[in-house]
mmCIF file of C-alpha atoms and ligand atoms in Angstrom:
data_model
loop_
_atom_site.group_PDB
_atom_site.id
_atom_site.type_symbol
_atom_site.label_atom_id
_atom_site.label_comp_id
_atom_site.label_asym_id
_atom_site.label_seq_id
_atom_site.Cartn_x
_atom_site.Cartn_y
_atom_site.Cartn_z
ATOM 1 C CA MET A 329 -6.129 2.647 6.809
ATOM 2 C CA THR A 330 -4.970 2.975 3.229
ATOM 3 C CA THR A 331 -6.718 -0.102 2.087
ATOM 4 C CA LEU A 332 -6.165 -0.877 -1.539
ATOM 5 C CA VAL A 333 -7.980 -4.101 -2.021
ATOM 6 C CA SER A 334 -9.079 -5.442 -5.338
ATOM 7 C CA ARG A 335 -9.635 -8.351 -7.621
ATOM 8 C CA ASP A 336 -6.330 -7.302 -8.971
ATOM 9 C CA THR A 337 -4.212 -6.700 -5.880
ATOM 10 C CA ALA A 338 -2.909 -3.317 -4.943
ATOM 11 C CA VAL A 339 -0.637 -2.305 -7.725
ATOM 12 C CA PRO A 340 -0.037 -3.791 -11.157
ATOM 13 C CA ALA A 341 2.627 -6.465 -10.881
ATOM 14 C CA PRO A 342 6.068 -5.387 -12.085
ATOM 15 C CA ARG A 343 5.844 -7.739 -15.056
ATOM 16 C CA ALA A 344 8.926 -6.990 -17.072
ATOM 17 C CA CYS A 345 10.940 -5.498 -14.207
ATOM 18 C CA PRO A 346 13.214 -3.402 -16.404
ATOM 19 C CA VAL A 347 16.029 -1.677 -14.542
ATOM 20 C CA THR A 348 14.646 1.806 -14.769
ATOM 21 C CA HIS A 349 16.983 4.677 -15.344
ATOM 22 C CA ALA A 350 14.489 6.743 -17.298
ATOM 23 C CA PRO A 351 14.755 10.354 -16.223
ATOM 24 C CA SER A 352 11.786 11.165 -14.011
ATOM 25 C CA ALA A 353 9.807 14.357 -13.799
ATOM 26 C CA GLY A 354 12.851 15.816 -12.059
ATOM 27 C CA ALA A 355 13.730 17.644 -15.212
ATOM 28 C CA THR A 356 10.684 19.898 -15.183
ATOM 29 C CA VAL A 357 9.738 23.144 -13.518
ATOM 30 C CA ALA A 358 6.882 23.132 -10.968
ATOM 31 C CA ASP A 359 3.578 23.984 -12.628
ATOM 32 C CA LEU A 360 2.415 27.342 -11.258
ATOM 33 C CA ALA A 361 -1.271 26.731 -11.953
ATOM 34 C CA ALA A 362 -1.159 23.449 -10.005
ATOM 35 C CA ALA A 363 0.682 25.171 -7.162
ATOM 36 C CA VAL A 364 -1.917 27.949 -6.980
ATOM 37 C CA GLU A 365 -4.802 25.484 -7.092
ATOM 38 C CA PHE A 366 -3.307 23.454 -4.249
ATOM 39 C CA VAL A 367 -2.504 26.444 -2.036
ATOM 40 C CA GLU A 368 -6.046 27.725 -2.571
ATOM 41 C CA GLN A 369 -7.507 24.371 -1.579
ATOM 42 C CA PHE A 370 -5.273 24.282 1.485
ATOM 43 C CA HIS A 371 -6.520 27.718 2.533
ATOM 44 C CA LEU A 372 -10.122 26.770 1.862
ATOM 45 C CA GLU A 373 -10.048 23.631 4.000
ATOM 46 C CA THR A 374 -7.709 24.638 6.831
ATOM 47 C CA VAL A 375 -6.852 27.718 8.902
ATOM 48 C CA PRO A 376 -3.239 28.524 7.988
ATOM 49 C CA ALA A 377 -1.105 31.041 9.866
ATOM 50 C CA GLN A 378 -0.327 32.958 6.674
ATOM 51 C CA THR A 379 -2.746 34.831 4.382
ATOM 52 C CA LEU A 380 -3.551 33.251 1.036
ATOM 53 C CA ARG A 381 -2.182 36.247 -0.836
ATOM 54 C CA GLY A 382 1.041 36.276 1.112
ATOM 55 C CA ARG A 383 1.604 32.584 0.550
ATOM 56 C CA LEU A 384 0.790 32.756 -3.168
ATOM 57 C CA ASP A 385 3.270 35.639 -3.642
ATOM 58 C CA GLU A 386 5.911 33.603 -1.865
ATOM 59 C CA VAL A 387 5.243 30.500 -3.978
ATOM 60 C CA ARG A 388 5.340 32.511 -7.242
ATOM 61 C CA ARG A 389 8.620 34.154 -6.295
ATOM 62 C CA GLU A 390 10.193 30.824 -5.345
ATOM 63 C CA ILE A 391 9.113 29.168 -8.596
ATOM 64 C CA ASP A 392 10.376 32.186 -10.580
ATOM 65 C CA SER A 393 13.812 32.038 -9.032
ATOM 66 C CA THR A 394 14.333 28.282 -8.475
ATOM 67 C CA GLY A 395 11.831 26.549 -10.761
ATOM 68 C CA SER A 396 10.237 24.911 -7.743
ATOM 69 C CA TYR A 397 8.983 25.695 -4.232
ATOM 70 C CA THR A 398 8.935 24.118 -0.809
ATOM 71 C CA HIS A 399 5.716 23.021 0.866
ATOM 72 C CA THR A 400 5.293 24.153 4.451
ATOM 73 C CA PRO A 401 5.039 21.234 6.910
ATOM 74 C CA ALA A 402 1.288 21.876 7.194
ATOM 75 C CA GLU A 403 0.869 21.872 3.406
ATOM 76 C CA LEU A 404 2.868 18.661 3.194
ATOM 77 C CA ALA A 405 0.665 16.852 5.718
ATOM 78 C CA PHE A 406 -2.498 18.194 4.081
ATOM 79 C CA GLY A 407 -1.323 17.086 0.621
ATOM 80 C CA ALA A 408 -0.498 13.563 1.808
ATOM 81 C CA ARG A 409 -3.832 13.233 3.634
ATOM 82 C CA VAL A 410 -5.949 14.558 0.781
ATOM 83 C CA ALA A 411 -4.105 12.255 -1.634
ATOM 84 C CA TRP A 412 -5.400 9.418 0.551
ATOM 85 C CA ARG A 413 -8.883 10.930 0.567
ATOM 86 C CA ASN A 414 -8.721 10.959 -3.248
ATOM 87 C CA ALA A 415 -7.619 7.309 -3.528
ATOM 88 C CA ALA A 416 -10.658 5.869 -5.324
ATOM 89 C CA ARG A 417 -9.586 2.269 -4.764
ATOM 90 C CA CYS A 418 -9.221 2.537 -0.995
ATOM 91 C CA ILE A 419 -11.995 1.298 1.267
ATOM 92 C CA GLY A 420 -10.258 2.596 4.411
ATOM 93 C CA ARG A 421 -10.509 6.313 3.737
ATOM 94 C CA LEU A 422 -12.584 7.149 6.823
ATOM 95 C CA TYR A 423 -9.281 7.754 8.623
ATOM 96 C CA TRP A 424 -7.655 9.955 5.963
ATOM 97 C CA ASN A 425 -7.209 12.916 8.261
ATOM 98 C CA SER A 426 -5.256 11.003 10.895
ATOM 99 C CA LEU A 427 -2.387 9.921 8.625
ATOM 100 C CA HIS A 428 0.878 10.256 10.547
ATOM 101 C CA VAL A 429 3.369 12.177 8.402
ATOM 102 C CA ARG A 430 7.138 11.734 8.658
ATOM 103 C CA ASP A 431 8.777 14.655 6.880
ATOM 104 C CA ARG A 432 12.113 13.407 5.525
ATOM 105 C CA ARG A 433 12.490 15.785 2.616
ATOM 106 C CA THR A 434 16.194 16.265 3.255
ATOM 107 C CA VAL A 435 16.872 12.557 2.774
ATOM 108 C CA ARG A 436 17.908 11.353 -0.698
ATOM 109 C CA ALA A 437 20.958 9.027 -0.531
ATOM 110 C CA PRO A 438 19.828 5.386 -0.980
ATOM 111 C CA ALA A 439 21.384 4.143 2.271
ATOM 112 C CA ASP A 440 19.670 6.935 4.204
ATOM 113 C CA VAL A 441 16.363 6.356 2.435
ATOM 114 C CA ALA A 442 16.562 2.644 3.324
ATOM 115 C CA ALA A 443 17.367 3.450 6.959
ATOM 116 C CA GLU A 444 14.366 5.787 7.122
ATOM 117 C CA CYS A 445 12.151 3.099 5.608
ATOM 118 C CA VAL A 446 13.208 0.844 8.472
ATOM 119 C CA GLY A 447 12.394 3.699 10.847
ATOM 120 C CA HIS A 448 9.007 4.001 9.169
ATOM 121 C CA LEU A 449 8.274 0.316 9.780
ATOM 122 C CA ARG A 450 9.202 0.582 13.450
ATOM 123 C CA ASP A 451 7.108 3.736 13.912
ATOM 124 C CA ALA A 452 4.103 2.319 12.083
ATOM 125 C CA THR A 453 4.193 -1.150 13.652
ATOM 126 C CA ARG A 454 4.207 -0.160 17.342
ATOM 127 C CA GLY A 455 4.261 -3.792 18.440
ATOM 128 C CA GLY A 456 1.009 -4.471 16.577
ATOM 129 C CA ARG A 457 -1.013 -1.305 17.190
ATOM 130 C CA ILE A 458 -0.536 -0.319 13.572
ATOM 131 C CA ARG A 459 -0.595 3.367 12.773
ATOM 132 C CA SER A 460 -1.262 4.721 9.267
ATOM 133 C CA THR A 461 1.996 6.443 8.378
ATOM 134 C CA ILE A 462 3.749 8.054 5.419
ATOM 135 C CA THR A 463 7.421 8.978 5.067
ATOM 136 C CA ILE A 464 8.037 11.672 2.481
ATOM 137 C CA PHE A 465 11.504 11.848 0.924
ATOM 138 C CA ALA A 466 13.071 14.527 -1.281
ATOM 139 C CA PRO A 467 10.862 15.719 -4.166
ATOM 140 C CA ASP A 468 11.842 15.974 -7.806
ATOM 141 C CA ARG A 469 13.314 19.393 -8.545
ATOM 142 C CA PRO A 470 14.304 20.840 -11.919
ATOM 143 C CA GLY A 471 17.224 18.730 -13.090
ATOM 144 C CA VAL A 472 17.419 16.907 -9.747
ATOM 145 C CA PRO A 473 15.079 13.948 -9.482
ATOM 146 C CA GLY A 474 14.301 12.674 -6.001
ATOM 147 C CA PRO A 475 15.106 9.180 -4.715
ATOM 148 C CA ARG A 476 13.036 6.212 -5.758
ATOM 149 C CA ILE A 477 12.080 2.940 -4.063
ATOM 150 C CA HIS A 478 11.659 0.171 -6.646
ATOM 151 C CA ASN A 479 9.917 -2.347 -4.379
ATOM 152 C CA GLU A 480 6.150 -2.409 -4.633
ATOM 153 C CA GLN A 481 5.923 -2.567 -0.841
ATOM 154 C CA LEU A 482 8.550 -2.147 1.893
ATOM 155 C CA ILE A 483 7.917 -5.733 3.018
ATOM 156 C CA ARG A 484 7.397 -8.405 0.355
ATOM 157 C CA TYR A 485 8.352 -12.052 0.220
ATOM 158 C CA ALA A 486 10.710 -13.404 -2.415
ATOM 159 C CA GLY A 487 9.581 -15.795 -5.133
ATOM 160 C CA HIS A 488 12.498 -18.167 -5.764
ATOM 161 C CA ARG A 489 12.472 -20.003 -9.070
ATOM 162 C CA THR A 490 13.278 -23.665 -8.580
ATOM 163 C CA PRO A 491 14.969 -25.952 -11.138
ATOM 164 C CA SER A 492 11.603 -27.627 -11.779
ATOM 165 C CA GLY A 493 10.241 -24.289 -13.029
ATOM 166 C CA GLU A 494 8.064 -23.672 -10.001
ATOM 167 C CA VAL A 495 8.297 -20.704 -7.684
ATOM 168 C CA ARG A 496 8.979 -21.092 -3.968
ATOM 169 C CA GLY A 497 7.466 -18.186 -2.072
ATOM 170 C CA ASP A 498 5.354 -15.392 -3.537
ATOM 171 C CA GLY A 499 4.866 -16.000 -7.261
ATOM 172 C CA ARG A 500 4.164 -12.344 -7.806
ATOM 173 C CA TYR A 501 7.747 -11.419 -6.960
ATOM 174 C CA ALA A 502 9.630 -14.009 -9.017
ATOM 175 C CA GLU A 503 10.844 -11.383 -11.479
ATOM 176 C CA PHE A 504 11.743 -8.850 -8.829
ATOM 177 C CA THR A 505 13.585 -11.639 -6.998
ATOM 178 C CA ASP A 506 15.503 -12.516 -10.187
ATOM 179 C CA ARG A 507 16.451 -8.888 -10.463
ATOM 180 C CA VAL A 508 17.806 -8.491 -6.941
ATOM 181 C CA VAL A 509 19.662 -11.808 -7.219
ATOM 182 C CA ALA A 510 21.257 -10.516 -10.443
ATOM 183 C CA MET A 511 22.282 -7.407 -8.497
ATOM 184 C CA GLY A 512 24.068 -9.572 -5.937
ATOM 185 C CA TRP A 513 21.434 -10.341 -3.279
ATOM 186 C CA LYS A 514 22.467 -13.442 -1.315
ATOM 187 C CA ARG A 515 19.200 -15.245 -0.841
ATOM 188 C CA PRO A 516 18.773 -17.328 2.306
ATOM 189 C CA GLU A 517 20.013 -20.922 2.035
ATOM 190 C CA PRO A 518 17.886 -22.920 1.770
ATOM 191 C CA ALA A 519 15.433 -20.598 0.041
ATOM 192 C CA GLY A 520 12.260 -20.188 2.088
ATOM 193 C CA ARG A 521 8.664 -19.341 1.345
ATOM 194 C CA PHE A 522 8.671 -16.170 3.429
ATOM 195 C CA ASP A 523 12.051 -14.514 2.831
ATOM 196 C CA VAL A 524 11.804 -10.736 3.083
ATOM 197 C CA LEU A 525 13.226 -9.048 -0.020
ATOM 198 C CA PRO A 526 15.854 -6.307 0.292
ATOM 199 C CA LEU A 527 14.953 -2.703 -0.490
ATOM 200 C CA MET A 528 16.025 -1.504 -3.930
ATOM 201 C CA VAL A 529 16.577 2.247 -3.834
ATOM 202 C CA SER A 530 18.083 4.676 -6.311
ATOM 203 C CA GLU A 531 18.893 8.349 -6.125
ATOM 204 C CA GLY A 532 17.367 10.029 -9.127
ATOM 205 C CA ASP A 533 18.571 8.322 -12.254
ATOM 206 C CA GLY A 534 21.483 6.606 -10.478
ATOM 207 C CA GLU A 535 22.130 2.876 -10.184
ATOM 208 C CA PRO A 536 19.792 1.179 -7.709
ATOM 209 C CA GLU A 537 21.312 -0.121 -4.455
ATOM 210 C CA LEU A 538 20.136 -3.003 -2.289
ATOM 211 C CA HIS A 539 19.643 -2.664 1.465
ATOM 212 C CA GLU A 540 18.434 -5.425 3.785
ATOM 213 C CA ILE A 541 15.620 -4.779 6.242
ATOM 214 C CA PRO A 542 16.650 -5.975 9.714
ATOM 215 C CA PRO A 543 14.366 -8.844 10.818
ATOM 216 C CA ASP A 544 13.419 -7.077 14.037
ATOM 217 C CA ALA A 545 11.767 -4.310 11.980
ATOM 218 C CA VAL A 546 9.413 -6.832 10.348
ATOM 219 C CA LEU A 547 6.569 -7.938 12.603
ATOM 220 C CA GLU A 548 5.063 -11.189 11.325
ATOM 221 C CA VAL A 549 2.085 -13.235 12.456
ATOM 222 C CA PRO A 550 2.301 -17.045 12.450
ATOM 223 C CA LEU A 551 -0.978 -18.437 11.165
ATOM 224 C CA VAL A 552 -3.087 -20.764 13.297
ATOM 225 C CA HIS A 553 -6.728 -21.801 12.976
ATOM 226 C CA PRO A 554 -9.330 -21.355 15.725
ATOM 227 C CA GLU A 555 -10.365 -25.057 15.444
ATOM 228 C CA TYR A 556 -7.890 -27.081 13.394
ATOM 229 C CA THR A 557 -4.668 -27.546 15.325
ATOM 230 C CA TRP A 558 -2.967 -29.084 12.266
ATOM 231 C CA PHE A 559 -3.187 -25.705 10.527
ATOM 232 C CA ALA A 560 -0.080 -24.530 12.402
ATOM 233 C CA ASP A 561 1.897 -27.371 10.778
ATOM 234 C CA LEU A 562 1.486 -25.644 7.420
ATOM 235 C CA ARG A 563 3.930 -23.065 8.829
ATOM 236 C CA LEU A 564 2.270 -20.111 7.178
ATOM 237 C CA ARG A 565 2.799 -16.529 8.229
ATOM 238 C CA TRP A 566 2.240 -13.002 6.978
ATOM 239 C CA HIS A 567 3.723 -9.607 7.749
ATOM 240 C CA ALA A 568 1.731 -7.141 9.805
ATOM 241 C CA VAL A 569 2.268 -3.939 7.817
ATOM 242 C CA PRO A 570 1.293 -3.369 4.171
ATOM 243 C CA ALA A 571 3.393 -0.360 3.060
ATOM 244 C CA ILE A 572 3.081 0.699 -0.579
ATOM 245 C CA SER A 573 6.403 2.169 -1.684
ATOM 246 C CA ASN A 574 6.290 2.713 -5.444
ATOM 247 C CA MET A 575 3.456 5.219 -5.901
ATOM 248 C CA PRO A 576 4.683 8.806 -6.315
ATOM 249 C CA LEU A 577 2.820 11.434 -4.280
ATOM 250 C CA GLU A 578 1.905 14.459 -6.372
ATOM 251 C CA PHE A 579 0.248 17.738 -5.436
ATOM 252 C CA GLY A 580 0.690 21.444 -5.989
ATOM 253 C CA GLY A 581 2.860 20.788 -9.055
ATOM 254 C CA ILE A 582 5.448 18.894 -6.984
ATOM 255 C CA THR A 583 6.181 15.165 -7.247
ATOM 256 C CA TYR A 584 7.563 13.144 -4.351
ATOM 257 C CA PRO A 585 8.690 9.949 -6.094
ATOM 258 C CA ALA A 586 9.488 8.183 -2.814
ATOM 259 C CA ALA A 587 6.712 8.460 -0.258
ATOM 260 C CA PRO A 588 5.995 5.013 1.231
ATOM 261 C CA PHE A 589 2.696 4.820 3.115
ATOM 262 C CA ASN A 590 0.945 2.144 5.101
ATOM 263 C CA GLY A 591 -2.393 1.360 6.629
ATOM 264 C CA TRP A 592 -3.351 -1.888 8.287
ATOM 265 C CA TYR A 593 -4.530 -5.089 6.685
ATOM 266 C CA LEU A 594 -8.021 -6.209 5.889
ATOM 267 C CA GLY A 595 -8.257 -9.991 6.434
ATOM 268 C CA THR A 596 -9.438 -10.626 2.877
ATOM 269 C CA GLU A 597 -6.218 -9.240 1.375
ATOM 270 C CA ILE A 598 -4.206 -12.052 2.900
ATOM 271 C CA GLY A 599 -6.756 -14.849 3.249
ATOM 272 C CA ALA A 600 -8.639 -14.437 -0.018
ATOM 273 C CA ARG A 601 -5.848 -13.106 -2.234
ATOM 274 C CA ASN A 602 -2.193 -13.372 -1.179
ATOM 275 C CA LEU A 603 -2.395 -16.924 0.121
ATOM 276 C CA ALA A 604 -5.164 -18.044 -2.233
ATOM 277 C CA ASP A 605 -4.503 -16.655 -5.729
ATOM 278 C CA ALA A 606 -3.152 -19.307 -8.082
ATOM 279 C CA ASP A 607 -0.217 -17.073 -9.051
ATOM 280 C CA ARG A 608 0.576 -16.192 -5.415
ATOM 281 C CA TYR A 609 0.699 -18.911 -2.720
ATOM 282 C CA ASP A 610 -2.018 -21.060 -4.283
ATOM 283 C CA LEU A 611 -2.857 -22.762 -0.985
ATOM 284 C CA LEU A 612 -6.532 -23.623 -1.455
ATOM 285 C CA PRO A 613 -5.857 -27.089 -2.926
ATOM 286 C CA VAL A 614 -3.534 -27.821 0.010
ATOM 287 C CA LEU A 615 -6.172 -26.769 2.524
ATOM 288 C CA ALA A 616 -8.934 -28.652 0.754
ATOM 289 C CA GLU A 617 -6.909 -31.818 0.911
ATOM 290 C CA ARG A 618 -6.226 -31.428 4.629
ATOM 291 C CA LEU A 619 -9.933 -30.800 5.126
ATOM 292 C CA GLY A 620 -10.811 -33.958 3.201
ATOM 293 C CA MET A 621 -12.903 -32.115 0.633
ATOM 294 C CA ASP A 622 -14.125 -33.526 -2.663
ATOM 295 C CA THR A 623 -12.122 -31.559 -5.227
ATOM 296 C CA THR A 624 -13.255 -33.505 -8.290
ATOM 297 C CA SER A 625 -15.705 -30.785 -9.349
ATOM 298 C CA PRO A 626 -15.804 -27.027 -8.789
ATOM 299 C CA ARG A 627 -19.488 -27.556 -7.999
ATOM 300 C CA THR A 628 -18.656 -29.016 -4.598
ATOM 301 C CA LEU A 629 -17.561 -25.447 -3.746
ATOM 302 C CA TRP A 630 -14.371 -26.776 -2.190
ATOM 303 C CA ARG A 631 -12.464 -23.621 -3.112
ATOM 304 C CA ASP A 632 -15.060 -21.424 -1.460
ATOM 305 C CA ARG A 633 -15.040 -23.540 1.704
ATOM 306 C CA ALA A 634 -11.252 -23.710 1.843
ATOM 307 C CA MET A 635 -10.996 -19.953 1.360
ATOM 308 C CA LEU A 636 -13.342 -19.343 4.238
ATOM 309 C CA GLU A 637 -11.185 -21.476 6.546
ATOM 310 C CA MET A 638 -8.103 -19.577 5.353
ATOM 311 C CA MET A 639 -9.767 -16.286 6.184
ATOM 312 C CA ARG A 640 -10.816 -17.530 9.598
ATOM 313 C CA ALA A 641 -7.230 -18.528 10.290
ATOM 314 C CA VAL A 642 -5.849 -15.155 9.180
ATOM 315 C CA GLN A 643 -8.325 -13.105 11.188
ATOM 316 C CA HIS A 644 -7.958 -15.297 14.274
ATOM 317 C CA SER A 645 -4.152 -15.284 14.138
ATOM 318 C CA PHE A 646 -3.877 -11.493 13.900
ATOM 319 C CA ASP A 647 -6.345 -11.151 16.773
ATOM 320 C CA VAL A 648 -4.425 -13.617 18.942
ATOM 321 C CA ALA A 649 -1.153 -11.834 18.120
ATOM 322 C CA GLY A 650 -2.662 -8.458 18.992
ATOM 323 C CA VAL A 651 -1.985 -7.035 15.538
ATOM 324 C CA THR A 652 -4.449 -4.566 14.020
ATOM 325 C CA MET A 653 -6.552 -6.105 11.258
ATOM 326 C CA ALA A 654 -9.896 -5.015 9.851
ATOM 327 C CA ASP A 655 -12.671 -7.279 8.565
ATOM 328 C CA HIS A 656 -14.590 -6.624 5.383
ATOM 329 C CA HIS A 657 -17.981 -6.300 7.059
ATOM 330 C CA THR A 658 -16.929 -3.574 9.484
ATOM 331 C CA GLU A 659 -14.748 -1.783 6.972
ATOM 332 C CA SER A 660 -17.559 -1.699 4.407
ATOM 333 C CA GLU A 661 -19.847 -0.001 6.921
ATOM 334 C CA ARG A 662 -17.130 2.496 7.762
ATOM 335 C CA PHE A 663 -16.562 3.283 4.134
ATOM 336 C CA LEU A 664 -20.202 4.220 3.643
ATOM 337 C CA THR A 665 -19.935 6.427 6.727
ATOM 338 C CA HIS A 666 -16.989 8.095 5.022
ATOM 339 C CA VAL A 667 -18.938 8.640 1.781
ATOM 340 C CA GLU A 668 -21.760 10.259 3.783
ATOM 341 C CA ARG A 669 -19.336 12.496 5.648
ATOM 342 C CA GLU A 670 -17.730 13.624 2.439
ATOM 343 C CA GLU A 671 -21.096 14.467 0.964
ATOM 344 C CA ARG A 672 -22.002 16.438 4.075
ATOM 345 C CA ALA A 673 -18.743 18.358 3.681
ATOM 346 C CA GLY A 674 -19.864 19.256 0.156
ATOM 347 C CA ARG A 675 -17.367 16.974 -1.563
ATOM 348 C CA ARG A 676 -17.737 14.122 -3.985
ATOM 349 C CA CYS A 677 -16.241 10.794 -3.047
ATOM 350 C CA PRO A 678 -15.172 9.003 -6.222
ATOM 351 C CA ALA A 679 -14.691 5.291 -5.736
ATOM 352 C CA ASP A 680 -13.804 2.318 -7.889
ATOM 353 C CA TRP A 681 -16.486 -0.314 -7.233
ATOM 354 C CA SER A 682 -14.314 -3.207 -8.400
ATOM 355 C CA TRP A 683 -11.664 -2.373 -5.798
ATOM 356 C CA ILE A 684 -13.982 -1.339 -2.966
ATOM 357 C CA VAL A 685 -16.115 -4.502 -2.975
ATOM 358 C CA PRO A 686 -14.270 -7.280 -1.103
ATOM 359 C CA PRO A 687 -13.071 -10.331 -3.061
ATOM 360 C CA VAL A 688 -15.275 -12.644 -0.958
ATOM 361 C CA SER A 689 -18.852 -12.308 0.248
ATOM 362 C CA GLY A 690 -19.297 -9.138 -1.798
ATOM 363 C CA GLY A 691 -23.077 -9.214 -1.630
ATOM 364 C CA LEU A 692 -22.982 -9.566 2.151
ATOM 365 C CA THR A 693 -21.433 -6.111 2.453
ATOM 366 C CA PRO A 694 -23.322 -2.841 1.933
ATOM 367 C CA VAL A 695 -20.666 -1.454 -0.438
ATOM 368 C CA TYR A 696 -21.781 -3.987 -3.065
ATOM 369 C CA HIS A 697 -25.333 -2.697 -3.400
ATOM 370 C CA ARG A 698 -24.665 0.704 -4.903
ATOM 371 C CA TYR A 699 -22.513 2.639 -7.326
ATOM 372 C CA TYR A 700 -20.110 5.509 -6.767
ATOM 373 C CA ASP A 701 -18.934 8.681 -8.493
ATOM 374 C CA ALA A 702 -16.415 7.791 -11.190
ATOM 375 C CA PRO A 703 -12.738 8.207 -10.258
ATOM 376 C CA ASP A 704 -10.963 11.180 -11.852
ATOM 377 C CA PRO A 705 -7.399 10.284 -12.875
ATOM 378 C CA ASP A 706 -6.482 13.987 -12.935
ATOM 379 C CA ALA A 707 -7.555 14.634 -9.339
ATOM 380 C CA ARG A 708 -4.757 16.011 -7.158
ATOM 381 C CA PRO A 709 -3.373 15.528 -4.524
ATOM 382 C CA ALA A 710 -2.898 11.895 -5.544
ATOM 383 C CA TYR A 711 -0.835 8.774 -5.178
ATOM 384 C CA LEU A 712 0.081 8.071 -8.775
ATOM 385 C CA PRO A 713 0.443 4.753 -10.574
ATOM 386 C CA PRO A 714 4.027 3.482 -10.239
ATOM 387 C CA ALA A 715 6.551 4.684 -12.797
ATOM 388 C CA PRO A 716 7.325 1.878 -15.318
HETATM 389 N N1 LIG B 2256 -3.344 -5.866 -0.960
HETATM 390 C C1 LIG B 2256 -1.992 -5.544 -0.588
HETATM 391 C C2 LIG B 2256 -1.346 -6.710 0.137
HETATM 392 O O1 LIG B 2256 -1.972 -7.696 0.345
HETATM 393 C C3 LIG B 2256 -1.939 -4.329 0.326
HETATM 394 C C4 LIG B 2256 -2.565 -3.073 -0.211
HETATM 395 C C5 LIG B 2256 -2.779 -2.029 0.853
HETATM 396 N N2 LIG B 2256 -3.654 -2.530 1.880
HETATM 397 C C6 LIG B 2256 -3.961 -1.909 3.015
HETATM 398 N N3 LIG B 2256 -4.721 -2.499 3.862
HETATM 399 N N4 LIG B 2256 -3.459 -0.723 3.282
HETATM 400 O O2 LIG B 2256 -0.236 -6.655 0.546
#
């Protein structure tokens, strides 16, 4: 599970949403030192068919003649998995070595990239038995940047601005929604609260294109509450698969700008953040009212109580629907198991406390009561912050 959970949500919101045509790293030659370091690490941690010397000679020759080199399928899978292992914000790293890798390095045209993203969703969803999956598209090569997915995740809900100045749907995506509407996206009529946004994909520095995701590739869970039958009347739902799509994968001196990856959800991400944050769905006041709570003072703890009922509904609904979802108690335990395992393997396990500790009941989880090695922004392999 590639769980990126934080006070801050996974990835910085695309605030200004500029249409980005800035040339990417595609203009540069692969860094030989980074390539050597990666190949050495690969040979240290795995048992490759080829000798280290033979492979290094091959890589040097390829960089000399083409300015870049091609990872073997085994190197590719290793790089993607270790990038997950290095993700300091992710609580779900215990499973890093089981990441399912879809090698699509020959794919670069936007329509084909979009079709493969749909394929990714189908593969990863498996009717609810979610599998951690990454699809790796063409890398940047000297003068030839790879494709790029502009959406923060493959599945996100639109935020429609209404004449009254409010946003219907996910407030976080109001600007992205404006942008796709300006590009010609026909939003559903009437605009809903859970309208799946189209994929925005560009090839290198080319104009971005929009491609719809077919509804049958998007598994969603209708939200019900284990006790309150009226909860279903709120008509809330959430999608089953969180798939980050705007973080470039970089290792061995090569950048894969489009490499969408998914894990499965932790209940808190939806119940305590997406549906609760004031700039997202802001549903706690609605719930508190239905629950007849005294909202005149924060000291009645109505927000805390409403949030707990939201989380119960989310967890219960995913369970009833048979869709994989972790809880913060179990996942916290597993994370500490992971840290121990890493230490036993002679590795450090940098972690970002503020992202690892869940946004509710922090002190009830063991991850709260300790500190971690500081994250190293230069560590590679890595999933990099999104390009601006
Ligand atoms: N927090 C993000 C969301 O709510 C998802 C980040 C990745 N989470 C995960 N469990 N892999 O959509």
